[in-house]
CSV table of C-alpha atoms in Angstrom, one decimal:
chain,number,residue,atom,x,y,z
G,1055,UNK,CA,-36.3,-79.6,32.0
G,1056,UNK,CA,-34.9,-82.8,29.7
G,1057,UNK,CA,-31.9,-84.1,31.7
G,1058,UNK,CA,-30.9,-86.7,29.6
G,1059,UNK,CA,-31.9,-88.8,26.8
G,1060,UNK,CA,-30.1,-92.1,27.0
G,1061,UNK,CA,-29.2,-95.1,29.9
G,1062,UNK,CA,-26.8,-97.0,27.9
G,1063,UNK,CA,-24.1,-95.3,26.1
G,1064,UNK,CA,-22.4,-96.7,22.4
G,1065,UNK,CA,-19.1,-96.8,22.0
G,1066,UNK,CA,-19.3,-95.9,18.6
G,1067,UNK,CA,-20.5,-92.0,17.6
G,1068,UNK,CA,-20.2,-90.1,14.7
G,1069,UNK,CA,-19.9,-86.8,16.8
G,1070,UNK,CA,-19.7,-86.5,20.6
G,1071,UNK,CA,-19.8,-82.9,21.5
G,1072,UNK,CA,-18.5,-82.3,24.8
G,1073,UNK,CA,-20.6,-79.6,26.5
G,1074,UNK,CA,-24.5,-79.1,26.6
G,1075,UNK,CA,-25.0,-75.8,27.0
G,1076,UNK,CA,-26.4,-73.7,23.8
G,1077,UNK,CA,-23.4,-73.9,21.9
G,1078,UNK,CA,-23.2,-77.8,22.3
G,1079,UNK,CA,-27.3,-78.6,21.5
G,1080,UNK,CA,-27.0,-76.1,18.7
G,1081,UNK,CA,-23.8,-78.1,17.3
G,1082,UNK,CA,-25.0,-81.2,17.4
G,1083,UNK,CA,-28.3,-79.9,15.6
G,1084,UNK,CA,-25.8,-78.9,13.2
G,1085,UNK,CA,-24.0,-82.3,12.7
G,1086,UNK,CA,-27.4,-84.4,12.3
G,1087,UNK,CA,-28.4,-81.8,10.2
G,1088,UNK,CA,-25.2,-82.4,8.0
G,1089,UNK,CA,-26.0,-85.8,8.0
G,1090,UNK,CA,-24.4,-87.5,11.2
G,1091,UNK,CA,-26.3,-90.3,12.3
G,1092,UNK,CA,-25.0,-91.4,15.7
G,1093,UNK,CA,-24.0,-87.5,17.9
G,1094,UNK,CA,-23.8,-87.3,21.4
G,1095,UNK,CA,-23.9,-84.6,23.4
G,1096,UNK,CA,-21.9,-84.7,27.1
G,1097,UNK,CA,-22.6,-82.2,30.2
G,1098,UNK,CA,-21.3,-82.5,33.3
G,1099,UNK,CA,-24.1,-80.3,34.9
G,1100,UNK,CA,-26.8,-82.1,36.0
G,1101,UNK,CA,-29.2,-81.0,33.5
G,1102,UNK,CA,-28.4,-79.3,29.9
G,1103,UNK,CA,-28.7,-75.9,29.0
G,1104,UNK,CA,-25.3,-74.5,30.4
G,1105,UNK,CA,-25.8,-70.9,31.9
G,1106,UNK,CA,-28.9,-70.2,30.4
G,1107,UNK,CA,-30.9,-71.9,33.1
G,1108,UNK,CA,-30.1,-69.8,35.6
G,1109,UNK,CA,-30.5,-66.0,33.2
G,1110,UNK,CA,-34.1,-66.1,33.6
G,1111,UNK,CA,-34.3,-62.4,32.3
G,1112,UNK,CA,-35.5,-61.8,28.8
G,1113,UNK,CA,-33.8,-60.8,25.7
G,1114,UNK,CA,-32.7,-64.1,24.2
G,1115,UNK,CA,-33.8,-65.2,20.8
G,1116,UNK,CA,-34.2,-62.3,19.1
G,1117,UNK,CA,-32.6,-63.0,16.2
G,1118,UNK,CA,-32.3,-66.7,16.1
G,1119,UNK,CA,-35.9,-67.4,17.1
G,1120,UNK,CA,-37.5,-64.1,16.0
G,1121,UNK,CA,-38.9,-63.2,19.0
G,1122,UNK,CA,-38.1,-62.5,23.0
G,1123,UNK,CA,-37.4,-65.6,25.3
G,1124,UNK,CA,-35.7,-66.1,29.1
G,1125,UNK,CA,-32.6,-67.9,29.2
G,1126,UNK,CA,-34.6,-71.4,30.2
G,1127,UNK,CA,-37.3,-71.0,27.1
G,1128,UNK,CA,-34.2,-71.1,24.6
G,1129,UNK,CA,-32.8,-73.8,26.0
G,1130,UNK,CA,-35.6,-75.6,26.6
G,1131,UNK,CA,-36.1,-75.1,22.5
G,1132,UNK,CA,-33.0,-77.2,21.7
G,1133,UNK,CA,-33.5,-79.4,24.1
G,1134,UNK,CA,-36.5,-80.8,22.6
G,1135,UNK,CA,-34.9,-80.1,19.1
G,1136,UNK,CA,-32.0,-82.2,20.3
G,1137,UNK,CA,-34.2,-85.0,21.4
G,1138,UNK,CA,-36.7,-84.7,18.4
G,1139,UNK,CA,-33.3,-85.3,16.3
G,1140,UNK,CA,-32.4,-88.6,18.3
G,1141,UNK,CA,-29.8,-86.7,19.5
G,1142,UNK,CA,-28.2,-88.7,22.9
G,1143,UNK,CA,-27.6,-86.7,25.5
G,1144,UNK,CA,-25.8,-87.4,29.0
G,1145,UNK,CA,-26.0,-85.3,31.5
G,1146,UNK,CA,-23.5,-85.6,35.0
G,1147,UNK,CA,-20.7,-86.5,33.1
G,1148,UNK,CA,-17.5,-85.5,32.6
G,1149,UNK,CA,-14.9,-85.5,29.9
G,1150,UNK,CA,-11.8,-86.7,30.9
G,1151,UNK,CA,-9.2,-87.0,28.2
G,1152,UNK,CA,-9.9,-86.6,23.9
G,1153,UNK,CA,-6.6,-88.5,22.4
G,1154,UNK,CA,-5.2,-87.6,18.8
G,1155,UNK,CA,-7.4,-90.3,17.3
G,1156,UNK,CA,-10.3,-88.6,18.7
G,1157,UNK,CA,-11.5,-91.3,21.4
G,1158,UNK,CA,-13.3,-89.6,24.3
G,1159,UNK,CA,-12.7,-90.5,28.2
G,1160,UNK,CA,-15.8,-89.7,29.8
G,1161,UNK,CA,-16.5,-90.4,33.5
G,1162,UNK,CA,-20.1,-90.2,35.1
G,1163,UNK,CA,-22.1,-92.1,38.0
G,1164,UNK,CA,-24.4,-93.5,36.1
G,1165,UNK,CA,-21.9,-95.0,33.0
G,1166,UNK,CA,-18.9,-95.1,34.8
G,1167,UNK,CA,-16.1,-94.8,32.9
G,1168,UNK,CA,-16.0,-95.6,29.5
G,1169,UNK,CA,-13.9,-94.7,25.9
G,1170,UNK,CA,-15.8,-93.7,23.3
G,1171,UNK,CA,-14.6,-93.2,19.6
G,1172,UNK,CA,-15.4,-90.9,17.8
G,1173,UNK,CA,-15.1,-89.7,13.6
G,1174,UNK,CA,-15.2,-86.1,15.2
G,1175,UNK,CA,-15.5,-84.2,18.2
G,1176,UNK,CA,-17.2,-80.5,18.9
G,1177,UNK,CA,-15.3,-78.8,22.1
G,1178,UNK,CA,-18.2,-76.4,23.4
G,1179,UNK,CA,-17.3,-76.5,26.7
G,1180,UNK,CA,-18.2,-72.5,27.3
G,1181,UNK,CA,-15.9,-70.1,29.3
G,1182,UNK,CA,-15.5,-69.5,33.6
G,1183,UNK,CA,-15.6,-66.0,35.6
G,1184,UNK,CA,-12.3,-64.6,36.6
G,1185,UNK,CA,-11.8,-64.5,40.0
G,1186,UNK,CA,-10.1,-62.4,42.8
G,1187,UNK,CA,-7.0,-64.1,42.1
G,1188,UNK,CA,-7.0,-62.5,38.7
G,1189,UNK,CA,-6.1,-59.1,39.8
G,1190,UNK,CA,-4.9,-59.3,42.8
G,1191,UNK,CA,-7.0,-57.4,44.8
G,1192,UNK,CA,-5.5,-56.2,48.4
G,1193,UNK,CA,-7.2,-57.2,50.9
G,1194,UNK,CA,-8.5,-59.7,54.0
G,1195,UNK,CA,-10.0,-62.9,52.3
G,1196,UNK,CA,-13.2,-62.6,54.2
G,1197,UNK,CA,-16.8,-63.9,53.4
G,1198,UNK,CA,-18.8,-62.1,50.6
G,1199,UNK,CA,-16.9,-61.7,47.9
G,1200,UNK,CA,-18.2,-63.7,44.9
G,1201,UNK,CA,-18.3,-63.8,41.3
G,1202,UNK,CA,-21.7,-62.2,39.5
G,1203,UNK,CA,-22.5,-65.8,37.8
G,1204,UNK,CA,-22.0,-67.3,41.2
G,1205,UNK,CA,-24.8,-64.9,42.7
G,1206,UNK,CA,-26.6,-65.5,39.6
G,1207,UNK,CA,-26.8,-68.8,40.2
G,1208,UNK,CA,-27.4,-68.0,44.2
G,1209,UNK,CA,-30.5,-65.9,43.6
G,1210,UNK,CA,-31.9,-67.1,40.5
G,1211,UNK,CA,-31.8,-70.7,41.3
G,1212,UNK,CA,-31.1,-71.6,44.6
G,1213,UNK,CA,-33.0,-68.5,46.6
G,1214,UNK,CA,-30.2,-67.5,48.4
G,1215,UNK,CA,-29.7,-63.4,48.5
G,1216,UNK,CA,-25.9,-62.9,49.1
G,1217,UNK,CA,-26.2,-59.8,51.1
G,1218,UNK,CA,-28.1,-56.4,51.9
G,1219,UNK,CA,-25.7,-53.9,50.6
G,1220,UNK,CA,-23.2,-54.7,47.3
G,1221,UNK,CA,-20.7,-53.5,45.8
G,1222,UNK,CA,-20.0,-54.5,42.3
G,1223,UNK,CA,-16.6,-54.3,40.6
G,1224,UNK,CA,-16.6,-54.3,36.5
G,1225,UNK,CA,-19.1,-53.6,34.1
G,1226,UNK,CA,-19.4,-56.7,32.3
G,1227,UNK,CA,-23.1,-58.0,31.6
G,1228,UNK,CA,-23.7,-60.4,33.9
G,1229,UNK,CA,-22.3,-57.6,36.8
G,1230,UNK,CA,-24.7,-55.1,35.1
G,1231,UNK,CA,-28.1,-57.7,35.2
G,1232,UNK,CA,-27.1,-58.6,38.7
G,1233,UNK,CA,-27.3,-54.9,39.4
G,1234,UNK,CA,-30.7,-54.8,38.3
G,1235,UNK,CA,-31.8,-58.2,40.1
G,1236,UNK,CA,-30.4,-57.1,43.6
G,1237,UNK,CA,-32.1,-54.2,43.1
G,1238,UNK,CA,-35.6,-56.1,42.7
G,1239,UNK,CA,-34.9,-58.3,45.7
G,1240,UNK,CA,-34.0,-55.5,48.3
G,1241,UNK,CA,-30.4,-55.3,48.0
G,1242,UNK,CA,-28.7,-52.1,47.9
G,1243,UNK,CA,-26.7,-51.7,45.4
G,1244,UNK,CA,-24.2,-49.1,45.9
G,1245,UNK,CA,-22.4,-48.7,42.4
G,1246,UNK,CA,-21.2,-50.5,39.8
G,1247,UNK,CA,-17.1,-49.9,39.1
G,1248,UNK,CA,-14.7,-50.1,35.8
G,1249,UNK,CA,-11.3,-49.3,35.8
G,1250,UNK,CA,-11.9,-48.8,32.0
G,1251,UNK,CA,-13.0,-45.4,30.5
G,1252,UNK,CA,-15.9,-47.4,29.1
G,1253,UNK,CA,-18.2,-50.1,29.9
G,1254,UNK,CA,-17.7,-53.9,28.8
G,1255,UNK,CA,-21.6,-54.7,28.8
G,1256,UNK,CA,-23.8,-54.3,26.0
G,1257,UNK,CA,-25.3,-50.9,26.0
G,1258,UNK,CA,-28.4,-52.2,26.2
G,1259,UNK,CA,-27.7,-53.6,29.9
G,1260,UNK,CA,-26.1,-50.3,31.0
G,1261,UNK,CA,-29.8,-48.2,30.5
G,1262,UNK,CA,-31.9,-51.2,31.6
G,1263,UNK,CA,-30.2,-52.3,34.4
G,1264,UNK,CA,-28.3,-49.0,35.7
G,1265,UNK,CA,-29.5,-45.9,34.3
G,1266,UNK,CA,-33.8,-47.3,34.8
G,1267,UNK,CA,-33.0,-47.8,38.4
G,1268,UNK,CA,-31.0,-45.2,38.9
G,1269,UNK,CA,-27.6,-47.7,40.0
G,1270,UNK,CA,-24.5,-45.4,39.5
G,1271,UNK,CA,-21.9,-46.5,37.6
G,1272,UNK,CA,-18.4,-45.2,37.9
G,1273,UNK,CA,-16.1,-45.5,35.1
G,1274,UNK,CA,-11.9,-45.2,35.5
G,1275,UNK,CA,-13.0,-46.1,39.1
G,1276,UNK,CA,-11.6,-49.4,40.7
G,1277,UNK,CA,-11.7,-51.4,44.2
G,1278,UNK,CA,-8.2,-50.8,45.6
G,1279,UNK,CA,-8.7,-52.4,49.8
G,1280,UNK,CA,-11.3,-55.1,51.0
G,1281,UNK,CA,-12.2,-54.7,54.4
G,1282,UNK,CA,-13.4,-57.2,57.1
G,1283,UNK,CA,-12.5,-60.1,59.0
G,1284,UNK,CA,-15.1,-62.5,58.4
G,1285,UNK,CA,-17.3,-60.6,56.3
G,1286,UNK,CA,-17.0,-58.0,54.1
G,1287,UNK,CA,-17.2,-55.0,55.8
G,1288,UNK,CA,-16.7,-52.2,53.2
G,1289,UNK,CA,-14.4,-51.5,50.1
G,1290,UNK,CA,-11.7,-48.5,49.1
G,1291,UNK,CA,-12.5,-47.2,45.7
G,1292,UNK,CA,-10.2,-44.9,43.9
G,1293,UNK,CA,-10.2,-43.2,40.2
G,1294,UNK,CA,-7.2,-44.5,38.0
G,1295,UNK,CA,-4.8,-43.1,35.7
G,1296,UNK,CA,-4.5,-43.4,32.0
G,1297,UNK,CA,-2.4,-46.3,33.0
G,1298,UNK,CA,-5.0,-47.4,34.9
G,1299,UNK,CA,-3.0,-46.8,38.2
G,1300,UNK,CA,-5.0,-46.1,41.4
G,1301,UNK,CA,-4.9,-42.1,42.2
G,1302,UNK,CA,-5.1,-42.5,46.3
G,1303,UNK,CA,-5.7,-39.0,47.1
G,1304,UNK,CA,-8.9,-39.4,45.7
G,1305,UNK,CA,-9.7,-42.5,47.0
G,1306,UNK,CA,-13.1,-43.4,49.5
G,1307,UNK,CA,-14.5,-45.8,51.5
G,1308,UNK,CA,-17.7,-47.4,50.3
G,1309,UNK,CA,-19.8,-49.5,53.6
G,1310,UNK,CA,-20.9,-53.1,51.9
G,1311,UNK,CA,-21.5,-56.9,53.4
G,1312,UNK,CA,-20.9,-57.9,48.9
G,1313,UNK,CA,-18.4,-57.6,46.5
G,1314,UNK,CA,-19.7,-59.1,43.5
G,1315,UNK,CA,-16.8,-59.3,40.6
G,1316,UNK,CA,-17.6,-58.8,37.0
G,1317,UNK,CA,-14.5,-58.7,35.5
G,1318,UNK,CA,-14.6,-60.7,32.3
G,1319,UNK,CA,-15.1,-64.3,31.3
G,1320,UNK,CA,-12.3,-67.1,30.7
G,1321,UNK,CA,-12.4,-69.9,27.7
G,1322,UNK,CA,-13.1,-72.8,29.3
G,1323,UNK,CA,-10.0,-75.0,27.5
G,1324,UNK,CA,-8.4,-77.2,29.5
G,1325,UNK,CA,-9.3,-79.9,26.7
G,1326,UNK,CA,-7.9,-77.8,24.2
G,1327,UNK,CA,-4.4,-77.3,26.0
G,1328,UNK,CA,-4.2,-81.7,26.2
G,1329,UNK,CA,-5.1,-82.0,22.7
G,1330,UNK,CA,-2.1,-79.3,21.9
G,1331,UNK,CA,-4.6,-77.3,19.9
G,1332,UNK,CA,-3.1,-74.5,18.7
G,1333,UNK,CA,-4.6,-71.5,20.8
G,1334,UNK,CA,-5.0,-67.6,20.0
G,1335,UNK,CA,-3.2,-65.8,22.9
G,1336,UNK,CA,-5.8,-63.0,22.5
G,1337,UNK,CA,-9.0,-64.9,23.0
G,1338,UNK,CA,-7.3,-67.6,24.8
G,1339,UNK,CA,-9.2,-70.0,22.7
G,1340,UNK,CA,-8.0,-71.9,19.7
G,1341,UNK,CA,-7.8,-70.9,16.5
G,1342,UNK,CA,-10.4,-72.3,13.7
G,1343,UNK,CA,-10.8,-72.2,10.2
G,1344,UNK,CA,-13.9,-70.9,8.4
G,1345,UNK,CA,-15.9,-74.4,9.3
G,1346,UNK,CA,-14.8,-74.0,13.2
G,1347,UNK,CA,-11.8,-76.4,13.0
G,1348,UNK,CA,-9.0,-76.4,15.0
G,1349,UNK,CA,-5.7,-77.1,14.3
G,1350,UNK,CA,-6.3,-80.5,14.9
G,1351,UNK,CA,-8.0,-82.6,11.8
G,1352,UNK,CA,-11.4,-83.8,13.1
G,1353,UNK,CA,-11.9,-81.7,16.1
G,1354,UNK,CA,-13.8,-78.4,16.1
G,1355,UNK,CA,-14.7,-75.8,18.3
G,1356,UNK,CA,-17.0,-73.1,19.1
G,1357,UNK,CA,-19.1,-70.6,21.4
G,1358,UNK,CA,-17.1,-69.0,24.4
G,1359,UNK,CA,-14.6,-71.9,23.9
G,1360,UNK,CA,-13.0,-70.1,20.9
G,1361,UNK,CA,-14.2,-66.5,21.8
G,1362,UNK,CA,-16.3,-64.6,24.9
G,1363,UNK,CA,-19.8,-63.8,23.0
G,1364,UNK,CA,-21.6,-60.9,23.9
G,1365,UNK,CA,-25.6,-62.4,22.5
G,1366,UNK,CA,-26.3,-66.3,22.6
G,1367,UNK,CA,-28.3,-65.8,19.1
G,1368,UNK,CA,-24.3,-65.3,17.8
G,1369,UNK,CA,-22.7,-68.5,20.0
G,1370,UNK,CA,-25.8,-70.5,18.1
G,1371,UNK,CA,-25.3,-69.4,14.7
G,1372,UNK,CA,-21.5,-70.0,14.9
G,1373,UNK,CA,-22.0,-73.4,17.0
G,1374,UNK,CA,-24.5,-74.9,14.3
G,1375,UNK,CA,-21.8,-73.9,12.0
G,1376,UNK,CA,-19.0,-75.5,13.5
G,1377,UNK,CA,-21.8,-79.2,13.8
G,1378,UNK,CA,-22.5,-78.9,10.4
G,1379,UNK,CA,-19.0,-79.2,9.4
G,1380,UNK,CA,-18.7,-82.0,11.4
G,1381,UNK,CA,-21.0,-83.6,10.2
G,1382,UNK,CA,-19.4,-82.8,6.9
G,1383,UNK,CA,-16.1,-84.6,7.9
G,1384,UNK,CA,-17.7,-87.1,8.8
G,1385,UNK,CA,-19.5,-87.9,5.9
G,1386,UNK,CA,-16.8,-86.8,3.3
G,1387,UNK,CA,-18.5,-83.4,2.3
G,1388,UNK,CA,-15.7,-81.4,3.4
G,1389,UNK,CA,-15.1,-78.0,1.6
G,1390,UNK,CA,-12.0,-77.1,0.0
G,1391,UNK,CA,-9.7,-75.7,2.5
G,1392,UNK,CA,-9.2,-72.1,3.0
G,1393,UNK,CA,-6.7,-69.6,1.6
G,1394,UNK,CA,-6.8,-66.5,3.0
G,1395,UNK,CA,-5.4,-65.8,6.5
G,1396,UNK,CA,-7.0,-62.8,8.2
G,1397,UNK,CA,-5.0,-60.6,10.0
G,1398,UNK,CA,-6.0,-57.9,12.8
G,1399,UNK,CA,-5.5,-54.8,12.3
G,1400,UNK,CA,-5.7,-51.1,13.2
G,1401,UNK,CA,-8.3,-51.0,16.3
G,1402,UNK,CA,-9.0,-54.6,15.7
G,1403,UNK,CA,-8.3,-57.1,18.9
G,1404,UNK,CA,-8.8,-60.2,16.6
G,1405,UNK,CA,-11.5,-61.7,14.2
G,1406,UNK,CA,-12.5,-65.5,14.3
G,1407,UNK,CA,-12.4,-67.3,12.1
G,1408,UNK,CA,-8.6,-66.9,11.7
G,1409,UNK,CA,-8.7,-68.1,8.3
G,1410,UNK,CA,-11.4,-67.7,5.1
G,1411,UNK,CA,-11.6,-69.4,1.8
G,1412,UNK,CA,-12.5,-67.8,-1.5
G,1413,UNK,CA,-15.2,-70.0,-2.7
G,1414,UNK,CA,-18.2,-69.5,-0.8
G,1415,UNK,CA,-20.1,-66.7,2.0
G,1416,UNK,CA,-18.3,-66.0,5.8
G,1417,UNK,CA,-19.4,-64.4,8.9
G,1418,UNK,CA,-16.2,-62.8,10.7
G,1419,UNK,CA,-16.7,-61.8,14.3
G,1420,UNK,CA,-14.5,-59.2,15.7
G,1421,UNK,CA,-13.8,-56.8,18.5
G,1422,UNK,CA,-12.4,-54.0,18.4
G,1423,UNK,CA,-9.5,-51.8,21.1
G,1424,UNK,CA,-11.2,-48.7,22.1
G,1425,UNK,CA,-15.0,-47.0,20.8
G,1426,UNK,CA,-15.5,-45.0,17.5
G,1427,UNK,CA,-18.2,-43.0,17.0
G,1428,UNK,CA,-18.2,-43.0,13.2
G,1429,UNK,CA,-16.1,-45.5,11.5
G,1430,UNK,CA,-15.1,-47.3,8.9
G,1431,UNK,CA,-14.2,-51.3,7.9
G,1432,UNK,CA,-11.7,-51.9,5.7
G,1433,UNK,CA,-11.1,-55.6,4.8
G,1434,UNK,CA,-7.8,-55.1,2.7
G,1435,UNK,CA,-8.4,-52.9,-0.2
G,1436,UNK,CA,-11.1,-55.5,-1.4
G,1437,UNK,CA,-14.0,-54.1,0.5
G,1438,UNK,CA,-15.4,-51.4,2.5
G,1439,UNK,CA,-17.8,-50.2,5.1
G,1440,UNK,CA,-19.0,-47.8,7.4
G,1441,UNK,CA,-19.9,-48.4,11.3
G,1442,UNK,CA,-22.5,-46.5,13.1
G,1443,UNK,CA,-20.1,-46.4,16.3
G,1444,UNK,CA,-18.0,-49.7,17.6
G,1445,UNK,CA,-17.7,-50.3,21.1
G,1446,UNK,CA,-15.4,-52.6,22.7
G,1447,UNK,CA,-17.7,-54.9,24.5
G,1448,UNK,CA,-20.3,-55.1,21.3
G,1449,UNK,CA,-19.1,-57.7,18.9
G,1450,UNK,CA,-18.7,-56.4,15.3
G,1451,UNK,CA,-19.6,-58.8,12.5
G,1452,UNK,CA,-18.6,-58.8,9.2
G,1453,UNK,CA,-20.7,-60.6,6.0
G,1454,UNK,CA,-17.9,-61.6,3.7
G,1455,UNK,CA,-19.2,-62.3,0.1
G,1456,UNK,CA,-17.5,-64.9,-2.2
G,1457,UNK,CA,-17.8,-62.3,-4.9
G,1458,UNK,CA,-15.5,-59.7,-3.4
G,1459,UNK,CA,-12.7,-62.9,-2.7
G,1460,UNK,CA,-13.3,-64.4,-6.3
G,1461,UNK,CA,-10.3,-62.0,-7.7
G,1462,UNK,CA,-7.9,-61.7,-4.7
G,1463,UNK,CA,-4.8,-63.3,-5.5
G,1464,UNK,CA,-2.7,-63.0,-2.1
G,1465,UNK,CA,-2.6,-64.9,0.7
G,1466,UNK,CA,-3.5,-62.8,4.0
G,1467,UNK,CA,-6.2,-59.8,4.3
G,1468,UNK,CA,-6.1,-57.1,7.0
G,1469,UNK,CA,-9.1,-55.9,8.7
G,1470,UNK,CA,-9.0,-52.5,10.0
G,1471,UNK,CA,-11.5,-50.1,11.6
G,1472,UNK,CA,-10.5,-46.1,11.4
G,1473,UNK,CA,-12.0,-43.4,12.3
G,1474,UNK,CA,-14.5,-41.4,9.7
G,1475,UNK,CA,-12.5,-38.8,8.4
């Protein structure tokens, strides 16, 4: 794997992009692409490629590549795209501080620390795992209790198995692969619990990895008591309520040495909070235009930084996006600006971008409250269509043609998604 490209940094770059997992290489793709000539790429891991070097399962690529790759082969594909590009990368590093005038603080052991400026900046930084913390769990704080990446990362990469008999609480996709990898290595995996009515990993992921090795999963069902005093010893699970409120009298004790937690991802934007980038309290990440820019001239964002993805093909297709504008800004190109603000609607939890303009093709990624079978998309009174079924944790997106925009005259469009009637 490419660690870095580079031993002596400029202090001059077109576009630094300040993380180097697949959101980052594909954005700086984008900006050479769009005709930036100096783009550097910064990681603080030690190698790029982010978290697909440790998901070394297939089912990447399939629709940005065409065919099935691990999580290493597609980054190892835009790794050498990024250095075939003359792209700089440096790896070990870590951004500091991005001022208003776009100069970059970067700190690292083999550069020191050094300012760079910058024409624009790309924040592709990715997301973090919620933790214990996050809901509260009762309980001893004992040994064993770990986030799913965090065994990811323990299994996959460093050959550790972090127990003999787990437990795992959510149902979000990285829980749900684990499930399956346990399993292959030994480990007992005694169920997988949601407090939601439905799962929030890819359907996909729940036959694969569940129902093909026959790993239960248990849905209004949540871990109310951690046992143990230096290890794990065991968990209390219990169904919940339609307000999601433990029901104890049906409560039971599960035996387990691991409680693995996948319960949702966090925008990794620490950078966007100093820059005061205006930030979507939904997605907890900020809010873009139609070319990925933030509220902040110059400075654009994308991947799990603006919104949690559910398929990498996705964070690559809106990251190259987000590069190519700027390289755009750089450059002068920059389209006219948008004019139509998009507003959630009925059974939508938001759509990115946040705002479209008339004059040329977007794709609008969405999510949407609760499941529908049969379903329909309104996008104001401009355009319809109809949705197999929609499903909370499968992203919905939405080709918006310039043709449809060409004769709307307001200045905001609702998205909705009803049921079928």
């Amino acid at each position: 794997m490419i660690t870095e490209s580079i031993k002596h940094l400029n202090n001059n770059y077109d576009v630094v992009v300040v993380g180097g997992g697949p959101a980052g290489m594909a954005a700086a793709l984008g900006a050479k692409e769009s005709g930036a000539e100096r783009v550097l790429i910064v990681d603080r891991e030690k190698e790029a490629g982010g978290i697909l070097l440790q998901c070394i399962h297939p089912g990447f690529g399939l629709q940005h590549f065409k065919e099935e790759l691990t999580g290493p082969e597609y980054a190892q594909r835009f790794l050498e795209q990024a250095i075939a590009k003359d792209i700089d990368i440096i790896a070990d590093a870590y951004v500091l501080d991005i001022d208003g005038d776009r100069r970059v603080k970067l700190m690292s052991g083999s550069q020191g620390v050094q300012v760079i400026s910058a024409q624009a900046t790309v924040l592709a930084m990715g997301a973090r795992e919620r933790t214990r913390g996050a809901i509260r769990t009762p309980g001893t704080r004992c040994s064993g209790v770990l986030t799913a990446g965090l065994a990811q990362r323990f299994v996959n990469l460093l050959g550790f198995l972090p127990g003999n008999k787990a437990v795992i609480l959510g149902s979000g996709d990285i829980g749900l692969i684990m499930a399956r990898r346990l399993t292959l290595e030994g480990v007992e995996v005694a169920g997988v619990f949601e407090i939601m009515p439905h799962a929030n990993g890819l359907n996909r992921n729940i036959v694969q990895c569940l129902q093909d090795f026959n790993i239960p999963l248990y849905l209004s069902t949540t871990v109310v008591e951690i046992y143990g005093r230096d290890r794990i010893e065991g968990v209390t699970v219990a169904p919940v309520n339609e307000h999601l409120q433990p029901l104890a009298d049906q409560s039971w004790y599960v035996p387990c040495d691991t409680l693995l937690l996948s319960i949702g991802l966090i925008p990794e934007n620490e950078l966007s909070r100093q820059l005061q980038l205006r930030i979507d309290p939904v997605t907890s990440g900020p809010v873009v235009s139609s070319t990925m820019e933030t509220s902040i001239n110059g400075v654009f964002a994308c991947g799990n930084v603006v919104h949690i993805h559910d398929l990498v093909d996705f964070v690559s297709q809106e990251a190259i996006l987000a590069g190519r504008h700027a390289g755009f800004y750089v450059t002068g190109n920059r389209p006219p600006t948008d004019n139509i603000r998009l507003i959630p609607g009925e059974n939508v939890a938001y759509c990115v971008p946040q705002t479209i303009s008339s004059d040329r093709e977007h794709t609008v990624y969405m999510r949407v409250r609760r499941p529908l079978k049969e379903s329909i998309l309104k996008l104001g009174d401009i355009y319809e269509k109809k949705l197999r079924y929609v499903f909370p944790a499968e992203m919905v997106n939405l080709k918006v043609k310039p043709r449809f925009l060409q004769n709307f005259h307001g200045e905001a469009l609702t998205i909705d998604i009803l049921p079928l009637e």
